């Protein structure tokens, strides 16, 4: 049989949490959507490869009721998420893999 063509994996849609299992990373929490978008622009200038990944700004509250705007990016796998976070931390961005049950959750 002829060899099948390689099809690269698609990044996870960061708007969908069900089944994400480590395929979404959070790059910072901001005080407004405007600040989150400015952070995205700054991040793309620092690391242009992330511009091709799907991203979303998600509104959430902490236990004290304070509203945050979390910037999240979809990746192709948990390994991709881990590597992306390592690279983000090297250029001084905060980064956390979202939805890993064995990791402790950090609330700020």
Short mmCIF file of C-alpha atoms in Angstrom, two decimals:
data_model
loop_
_atom_site.label_atom_id
_atom_site.label_comp_id
_atom_site.label_asym_id
_atom_site.label_seq_id
_atom_site.Cartn_x
_atom_site.Cartn_y
_atom_site.Cartn_z
CA UNK A 1 0.00 0.00 0.00
CA UNK A 2 1.17 3.56 -0.69
CA UNK A 3 2.38 5.53 2.33
CA UNK A 4 -0.13 7.93 3.80
CA UNK A 5 0.64 11.62 3.79
CA UNK A 6 1.62 13.18 7.10
CA UNK A 7 -1.13 15.32 8.57
CA UNK A 8 0.09 17.62 11.36
CA UNK A 9 -2.09 17.63 14.48
CA UNK A 10 -4.46 20.56 14.88
CA UNK A 11 -4.23 22.81 17.93
CA UNK A 12 -7.00 22.42 20.51
CA UNK A 13 -9.76 25.05 20.50
CA UNK A 14 -9.17 26.98 23.75
CA UNK A 15 -12.88 27.78 23.98
CA UNK A 16 -13.62 24.08 24.68
CA UNK A 17 -12.53 22.71 28.04
CA UNK A 18 -14.22 19.30 27.91
CA UNK A 19 -11.50 16.83 26.97
CA UNK A 20 -8.70 19.40 26.80
CA UNK A 21 -6.46 17.41 29.21
CA UNK A 22 -3.39 19.60 29.04
CA UNK A 23 -3.91 20.99 25.54
CA UNK A 24 -4.61 24.53 26.75
CA UNK A 25 -2.06 26.83 28.35
CA UNK A 26 -2.69 30.03 30.25
CA UNK A 27 -0.29 32.86 29.53
CA UNK A 28 -1.07 35.40 32.19
CA UNK A 29 -4.05 36.91 33.92
CA UNK A 30 -4.88 40.52 33.21
CA UNK A 31 -7.07 43.25 34.68
CA UNK A 32 -8.95 43.91 31.42
CA UNK A 33 -9.44 42.44 27.95
CA UNK A 34 -7.50 45.38 26.54
CA UNK A 35 -4.50 44.53 28.73
CA UNK A 36 -4.77 40.87 27.67
CA UNK A 37 -4.72 41.84 23.99
CA UNK A 38 -1.72 44.11 24.56
CA UNK A 39 -0.01 41.21 26.33
CA UNK A 40 -0.75 39.00 23.30
CA UNK A 41 0.84 41.52 20.93
CA UNK A 42 3.90 41.76 23.15
CA UNK A 43 4.12 37.97 23.34
CA UNK A 44 3.87 37.54 19.56
CA UNK A 45 6.70 40.03 19.09
CA UNK A 46 8.82 38.10 21.62
CA UNK A 47 7.90 34.63 20.31
CA UNK A 48 6.30 34.78 16.80
CA UNK A 49 5.50 31.03 16.64
CA UNK A 50 2.51 31.48 18.98
CA UNK A 51 0.74 33.72 16.44
CA UNK A 52 -0.49 30.60 14.58
CA UNK A 53 -2.10 29.02 17.64
CA UNK A 54 -5.76 29.64 18.55
CA UNK A 55 -6.20 31.95 21.52
CA UNK A 56 -9.00 33.28 23.69
CA UNK A 57 -9.44 35.72 26.56
CA UNK A 58 -11.57 34.05 29.23
CA UNK A 59 -13.29 36.01 32.00
CA UNK A 60 -13.17 34.36 35.40
CA UNK A 61 -13.35 35.22 39.10
CA UNK A 62 -11.26 34.10 42.02
CA UNK A 63 -12.61 33.03 45.42
CA UNK A 64 -12.67 36.68 46.56
CA UNK A 65 -14.89 37.70 43.63
CA UNK A 66 -12.20 39.62 41.75
CA UNK A 67 -12.54 39.46 37.96
CA UNK A 68 -9.56 38.38 35.87
CA UNK A 69 -9.12 38.04 32.14
CA UNK A 70 -7.07 34.94 31.49
CA UNK A 71 -5.28 34.64 28.18
CA UNK A 72 -5.35 31.02 26.99
CA UNK A 73 -3.83 29.27 23.97
CA UNK A 74 -4.76 25.91 22.45
CA UNK A 75 -1.94 23.46 21.68
CA UNK A 76 -1.75 20.10 19.90
CA UNK A 77 -0.88 17.97 22.95
CA UNK A 78 0.15 18.02 26.59
CA UNK A 79 3.80 17.72 25.49
CA UNK A 80 3.35 20.75 23.19
CA UNK A 81 1.87 22.64 26.14
CA UNK A 82 4.81 21.78 28.39
CA UNK A 83 7.37 22.85 25.76
CA UNK A 84 5.46 26.08 25.06
CA UNK A 85 5.42 26.92 28.77
CA UNK A 86 9.15 26.24 29.04
CA UNK A 87 9.79 28.64 26.17
CA UNK A 88 7.43 31.27 27.57
CA UNK A 89 9.17 31.12 30.95
CA UNK A 90 12.56 31.61 29.25
CA UNK A 91 11.32 34.93 27.84
CA UNK A 92 9.82 35.87 31.23
CA UNK A 93 6.12 35.18 30.61
CA UNK A 94 4.04 33.32 33.14
CA UNK A 95 2.62 30.09 31.77
CA UNK A 96 0.60 27.18 33.16
CA UNK A 97 -0.88 24.10 31.54
CA UNK A 98 -4.64 24.13 32.16
CA UNK A 99 -6.77 21.15 33.21
CA UNK A 100 -4.21 18.70 34.52
CA UNK A 101 -5.84 16.97 37.51
CA UNK A 102 -2.54 16.05 39.21
CA UNK A 103 -1.21 19.63 39.20
CA UNK A 104 -2.19 21.97 41.99
CA UNK A 105 -4.27 24.95 40.99
CA UNK A 106 -2.80 28.38 41.61
CA UNK A 107 -5.18 31.21 42.37
CA UNK A 108 -4.01 34.81 42.46
#
